[in-house]
DNA sequence: GCTATCAGGCTACCT
DNA sequence: ACAGGTAGCCTGATAGCG
């Protein structure tokens, strides 16, 4: 690679250093820049080194003088910034919350190329199994590890496992470390970084095994905190991060667990999938080892799918590998926009929050949005045959590119009374009046005709994407596919209305987000109108950039005609041709229930559920199975009654009635401490000593005495009334009640 | 005391 | 602490009814 394995900031003797690992060597260098922020004002900060710089302000694109405040350490910067925020509020200091490694990368784009990891990366793919005490829902810290499987670059899976009667895992761990010197490992691949490595390290601690062996410089690994596990000289790649962000899986996998995702990619293993009970029962047997080995093979299957994009991303952005393994949209935006702002000598003079107070600081309810987003609607419900989906490819980046949006071209001019979308063309610019139903105003956005730098950058990304996508198809190449996906992410990250619409992203530019979503709504509506006209009231559901519609008897679907009509309408509406293309997918049948909630049958005859109403992970198995059976009956026009009668008997295992919920926040963040999730968390703490923690998952059932953890419930305690009502709900979902039938259907 | 309805808090999902 | 948008579950408050 051209880039290092990892870079982390660290303070030594009060000075900011960069801790760089490359080719299994550590380089502790002085950071080439000091932590800094800007302000328009001359502030009284004695500890800072103050200088003046001339640059263009992001808000006005006019040249201004800024004071630059440099600090000895990040902590000094944070303290000074927070003091000013406390006294004066936000908005006095600018670019004051950029992670230091990224700030270094933006200001010295070639910096990390001086520390390349040239050796072939040594991977270590790993999975462990752990004992669970009978009756307990999950393993605990003192539970022994029963098996470890791993593979290196040779892909040969090896295992080490505990005998049935061994009560300690000390020898197993010692042997594992002996067989796998961490000195020779660069990248640890696993699924769920909060489990395997912390567990191994905890078990080593419990067994008094020296854990400094894990790191390359004798420093103890850290396992706690929100940062997760970190080991000096090693980068941890959690494939779950890639799988959970993979949009192409939506609707095709029941969850983002290792098994579901690898099954989706046609995993073929030797072992069978074991239940929790079997995993305990089969300790010390070949079955458990095969199961454990299969998980490593699943891991490697997914590794081959996702790794290419990680390494490519690191090199394309010139960032260390550890930053690329779980690059957030925020950080991607910082790098891509940071490069552009540096090249054009722009300083972001405040965040959206302070630059557009009328949008981001107005009085509103707790979860009310700041501005209007995408168009979402359902026009017709029920079963439809020959369902098609027309969607824009990369809609938002294409809009930003075609409409020439960017900080240098786009300005929020003024607000007008809420009304219709309007375009006014002048010699050098367009003015777009964008109605916003959140702000209840028309937002007037001026866009210059002179080509802008951000639109140009996005065009470059989209062209690169198209190029690699074509190659991927022609050569059936995973590497090209990874490149294509990477450029799609880059294009999204630089326009990503998520970043430009964020209140506190340092480089966000709200007019861009408002224009992007505003044009998005117009384009979606255009597509709806055309399909409604061509196939007579054919549109079913709309979500952002995709329109589901059906072609009824007597109409002939013609893709060319749709696209032609679409292009004509674009010219009519926007007074010029736009570079927006649409794709069309087909499904033999579909059942549409509500916005974002529908069931499709694809060409292969598979049932694909969309939306929380159908596939919410919190619902019980009984309800899920019922939905699946009724969906098939409904789509095949068969009688649902026998299915319902069968389910009415509630003849299932206790587990099939278990619902589940995950703690979404830290215990002290719950405004309602007596709320549902907290009450389950308290039960778990009282009975099993499980500390309430963000991310904890609780399985529960409804009993006559209230909601109970699954482990505390028995079958004859179940609230049958509640579960009968669950069945009623499913029936209602598929039985089209008058309230959900569109007016058309009655006419 | 029971049932229906609604708002608010929260999770889970979609683009 | 990247955005907005929708559905559904659960709780607690309130209203209507007998």
PDB file of N, CA, C and O (backbone and C1' of nucleotides) in Angstrom, chain A residues 330 369-370 373 497-498 593 596-597 707 722 729, chain C residues 1-12:
ATOM      1  N   UNK A 330     -19.282  11.530   7.910  1.00  0.00           N
ATOM      2  CA  UNK A 330     -18.732  12.786   8.429  1.00  0.00           C
ATOM      3  C   UNK A 330     -17.266  12.927   8.036  1.00  0.00           C
ATOM      4  O   UNK A 330     -16.843  13.961   7.529  1.00  0.00           O
ATOM      5  N   UNK A 369     -37.923  18.158  11.996  1.00  0.00           N
ATOM      6  CA  UNK A 369     -36.747  18.338  11.140  1.00  0.00           C
ATOM      7  C   UNK A 369     -36.426  19.811  10.893  1.00  0.00           C
ATOM      8  O   UNK A 369     -37.249  20.691  11.177  1.00  0.00           O
ATOM      9  N   UNK A 370     -35.262  20.069  10.340  1.00  0.00           N
ATOM     10  CA  UNK A 370     -34.844  21.439  10.059  1.00  0.00           C
ATOM     11  C   UNK A 370     -35.353  21.946   8.718  1.00  0.00           C
ATOM     12  O   UNK A 370     -35.581  23.123   8.547  1.00  0.00           O
ATOM     13  N   UNK A 373     -37.338  17.122   3.387  1.00  0.00           N
ATOM     14  CA  UNK A 373     -36.496  16.141   2.727  1.00  0.00           C
ATOM     15  C   UNK A 373     -37.148  15.586   1.483  1.00  0.00           C
ATOM     16  O   UNK A 373     -37.699  16.316   0.663  1.00  0.00           O
ATOM     17  N   UNK A 497     -26.429  14.999   1.107  1.00  0.00           N
ATOM     18  CA  UNK A 497     -27.165  16.075   1.731  1.00  0.00           C
ATOM     19  C   UNK A 497     -27.153  15.873   3.229  1.00  0.00           C
ATOM     20  O   UNK A 497     -27.438  16.760   4.003  1.00  0.00           O
ATOM     21  N   UNK A 498     -26.772  14.664   3.689  1.00  0.00           N
ATOM     22  CA  UNK A 498     -26.579  14.424   5.111  1.00  0.00           C
ATOM     23  C   UNK A 498     -25.565  15.396   5.698  1.00  0.00           C
ATOM     24  O   UNK A 498     -25.779  15.994   6.736  1.00  0.00           O
ATOM     25  N   UNK A 593     -48.614  -2.088   1.257  1.00  0.00           N
ATOM     26  CA  UNK A 593     -49.383  -1.914   2.475  1.00  0.00           C
ATOM     27  C   UNK A 593     -49.371  -0.459   2.954  1.00  0.00           C
ATOM     28  O   UNK A 593     -50.392   0.123   3.262  1.00  0.00           O
ATOM     29  N   UNK A 596     -43.185   2.917   2.379  1.00  0.00           N
ATOM     30  CA  UNK A 596     -41.961   2.193   2.776  1.00  0.00           C
ATOM     31  C   UNK A 596     -42.235   0.783   3.280  1.00  0.00           C
ATOM     32  O   UNK A 596     -41.363   0.163   3.880  1.00  0.00           O
ATOM     33  N   UNK A 597     -43.453   0.293   3.101  1.00  0.00           N
ATOM     34  CA  UNK A 597     -43.803  -1.038   3.606  1.00  0.00           C
ATOM     35  C   UNK A 597     -44.531  -1.836   2.539  1.00  0.00           C
ATOM     36  O   UNK A 597     -45.695  -1.558   2.238  1.00  0.00           O
ATOM     37  N   UNK A 707     -44.793  -7.393  30.860  1.00  0.00           N
ATOM     38  CA  UNK A 707     -43.696  -7.781  29.966  1.00  0.00           C
ATOM     39  C   UNK A 707     -42.569  -8.399  30.773  1.00  0.00           C
ATOM     40  O   UNK A 707     -42.163  -7.848  31.794  1.00  0.00           O
ATOM     41  N   UNK A 722     -53.157 -11.180  24.250  1.00  0.00           N
ATOM     42  CA  UNK A 722     -52.232 -10.278  23.562  1.00  0.00           C
ATOM     43  C   UNK A 722     -51.797 -10.882  22.219  1.00  0.00           C
ATOM     44  O   UNK A 722     -51.774 -10.191  21.196  1.00  0.00           O
ATOM     45  N   UNK A 729     -53.884  -8.118  14.181  1.00  0.00           N
ATOM     46  CA  UNK A 729     -53.170  -7.023  13.508  1.00  0.00           C
ATOM     47  C   UNK A 729     -52.664  -7.464  12.142  1.00  0.00           C
ATOM     48  O   UNK A 729     -52.739  -6.712  11.170  1.00  0.00           O
TER      49      UNK A 729
ATOM     50  P    DA C   1     -27.219  14.896  17.071  1.00  0.00           P
ATOM     51  O5'  DA C   1     -26.401  14.706  15.745  1.00  0.00           O
ATOM     52  C5'  DA C   1     -25.770  13.488  15.517  1.00  0.00           C
ATOM     53  C4'  DA C   1     -24.358  13.776  15.096  1.00  0.00           C
ATOM     54  C3'  DA C   1     -23.477  12.524  15.139  1.00  0.00           C
ATOM     55  O3'  DA C   1     -22.420  12.677  14.203  1.00  0.00           O
ATOM     56  C1'  DA C   1     -22.691  14.091  16.696  1.00  0.00           C
ATOM     57  P    DC C   2     -22.350  11.762  12.878  1.00  0.00           P
ATOM     58  O5'  DC C   2     -23.435  12.477  11.933  1.00  0.00           O
ATOM     59  C5'  DC C   2     -23.232  13.828  11.545  1.00  0.00           C
ATOM     60  C4'  DC C   2     -23.996  14.044  10.263  1.00  0.00           C
ATOM     61  C3'  DC C   2     -25.481  13.744  10.406  1.00  0.00           C
ATOM     62  O3'  DC C   2     -26.150  14.876  10.882  1.00  0.00           O
ATOM     63  C1'  DC C   2     -24.605  12.863   8.364  1.00  0.00           C
ATOM     64  P    DA C   3     -27.657  14.755  11.398  1.00  0.00           P
ATOM     65  O5'  DA C   3     -28.500  14.805  10.050  1.00  0.00           O
ATOM     66  C5'  DA C   3     -28.408  15.938   9.202  1.00  0.00           C
ATOM     67  C4'  DA C   3     -29.391  15.765   8.082  1.00  0.00           C
ATOM     68  C3'  DA C   3     -30.793  15.446   8.571  1.00  0.00           C
ATOM     69  O3'  DA C   3     -31.522  16.655   8.701  1.00  0.00           O
ATOM     70  C1'  DA C   3     -30.152  13.954   6.807  1.00  0.00           C
ATOM     71  P    DG C   4     -32.909  16.673   9.479  1.00  0.00           P
ATOM     72  O5'  DG C   4     -33.896  16.036   8.424  1.00  0.00           O
ATOM     73  C5'  DG C   4     -34.129  16.712   7.198  1.00  0.00           C
ATOM     74  C4'  DG C   4     -34.951  15.822   6.301  1.00  0.00           C
ATOM     75  C3'  DG C   4     -36.366  15.574   6.835  1.00  0.00           C
ATOM     76  O3'  DG C   4     -37.280  15.652   5.749  1.00  0.00           O
ATOM     77  C1'  DG C   4     -35.237  13.508   6.536  1.00  0.00           C
ATOM     78  P    DG C   5     -38.851  15.667   6.053  1.00  0.00           P
ATOM     79  O5'  DG C   5     -39.223  14.124   5.983  1.00  0.00           O
ATOM     80  C5'  DG C   5     -39.178  13.467   4.726  1.00  0.00           C
ATOM     81  C4'  DG C   5     -39.711  12.076   4.916  1.00  0.00           C
ATOM     82  C3'  DG C   5     -40.910  11.996   5.873  1.00  0.00           C
ATOM     83  O3'  DG C   5     -42.035  11.442   5.216  1.00  0.00           O
ATOM     84  C1'  DG C   5     -39.264  10.376   6.421  1.00  0.00           C
ATOM     85  P    DT C   6     -43.433  11.289   5.988  1.00  0.00           P
ATOM     86  O5'  DT C   6     -43.459   9.760   6.407  1.00  0.00           O
ATOM     87  C5'  DT C   6     -43.511   8.781   5.387  1.00  0.00           C
ATOM     88  C4'  DT C   6     -43.609   7.423   6.019  1.00  0.00           C
ATOM     89  C3'  DT C   6     -44.802   7.250   6.963  1.00  0.00           C
ATOM     90  O3'  DT C   6     -45.477   6.066   6.574  1.00  0.00           O
ATOM     91  C1'  DT C   6     -42.785   6.592   8.034  1.00  0.00           C
ATOM     92  P    DA C   7     -46.825   5.639   7.353  1.00  0.00           P
ATOM     93  O5'  DA C   7     -46.249   4.483   8.285  1.00  0.00           O
ATOM     94  C5'  DA C   7     -45.612   3.359   7.683  1.00  0.00           C
ATOM     95  C4'  DA C   7     -45.399   2.290   8.726  1.00  0.00           C
ATOM     96  C3'  DA C   7     -46.580   2.079   9.672  1.00  0.00           C
ATOM     97  O3'  DA C   7     -46.762   0.690   9.836  1.00  0.00           O
ATOM     98  C1'  DA C   7     -44.643   2.656  10.924  1.00  0.00           C
ATOM     99  P    DG C   8     -47.967   0.136  10.736  1.00  0.00           P
ATOM    100  O5'  DG C   8     -47.266  -0.127  12.126  1.00  0.00           O
ATOM    101  C5'  DG C   8     -46.103  -0.966  12.157  1.00  0.00           C
ATOM    102  C4'  DG C   8     -45.634  -1.093  13.582  1.00  0.00           C
ATOM    103  C3'  DG C   8     -46.782  -1.224  14.580  1.00  0.00           C
ATOM    104  O3'  DG C   8     -46.429  -2.234  15.510  1.00  0.00           O
ATOM    105  C1'  DG C   8     -45.396   0.571  15.195  1.00  0.00           C
ATOM    106  P    DC C   9     -47.466  -2.807  16.533  1.00  0.00           P
ATOM    107  O5'  DC C   9     -46.667  -2.641  17.891  1.00  0.00           O
ATOM    108  C5'  DC C   9     -45.327  -3.132  17.980  1.00  0.00           C
ATOM    109  C4'  DC C   9     -44.738  -2.625  19.275  1.00  0.00           C
ATOM    110  C3'  DC C   9     -45.694  -2.759  20.458  1.00  0.00           C
ATOM    111  O3'  DC C   9     -44.970  -3.315  21.543  1.00  0.00           O
ATOM    112  C1'  DC C   9     -44.970  -0.513  20.252  1.00  0.00           C
ATOM    113  P    DC C  10     -45.764  -3.833  22.813  1.00  0.00           P
ATOM    114  O5'  DC C  10     -45.616  -2.611  23.804  1.00  0.00           O
ATOM    115  C5'  DC C  10     -44.341  -2.299  24.350  1.00  0.00           C
ATOM    116  C4'  DC C  10     -44.433  -1.003  25.110  1.00  0.00           C
ATOM    117  C3'  DC C  10     -45.545  -0.969  26.156  1.00  0.00           C
ATOM    118  O3'  DC C  10     -44.961  -0.808  27.443  1.00  0.00           O
ATOM    119  C1'  DC C  10     -45.513   1.025  24.844  1.00  0.00           C
ATOM    120  P    DT C  11     -45.872  -0.772  28.728  1.00  0.00           P
ATOM    121  O5'  DT C  11     -45.973   0.783  29.001  1.00  0.00           O
ATOM    122  C5'  DT C  11     -44.789   1.563  29.041  1.00  0.00           C
ATOM    123  C4'  DT C  11     -45.149   2.994  29.363  1.00  0.00           C
ATOM    124  C3'  DT C  11     -46.196   3.137  30.459  1.00  0.00           C
ATOM    125  O3'  DT C  11     -45.730   4.053  31.431  1.00  0.00           O
ATOM    126  C1'  DT C  11     -46.859   4.345  28.516  1.00  0.00           C
ATOM    127  P    DG C  12     -46.516   4.187  32.806  1.00  0.00           P
ATOM    128  O5'  DG C  12     -47.203   5.623  32.643  1.00  0.00           O
ATOM    129  C5'  DG C  12     -46.478   6.701  32.088  1.00  0.00           C
ATOM    130  C4'  DG C  12     -47.448   7.818  31.758  1.00  0.00           C
ATOM    131  C3'  DG C  12     -48.565   7.997  32.798  1.00  0.00           C
ATOM    132  O3'  DG C  12     -48.760   9.392  32.986  1.00  0.00           O
ATOM    133  C1'  DG C  12     -49.521   7.649  30.682  1.00  0.00           C
TER     134       DG C  12
END
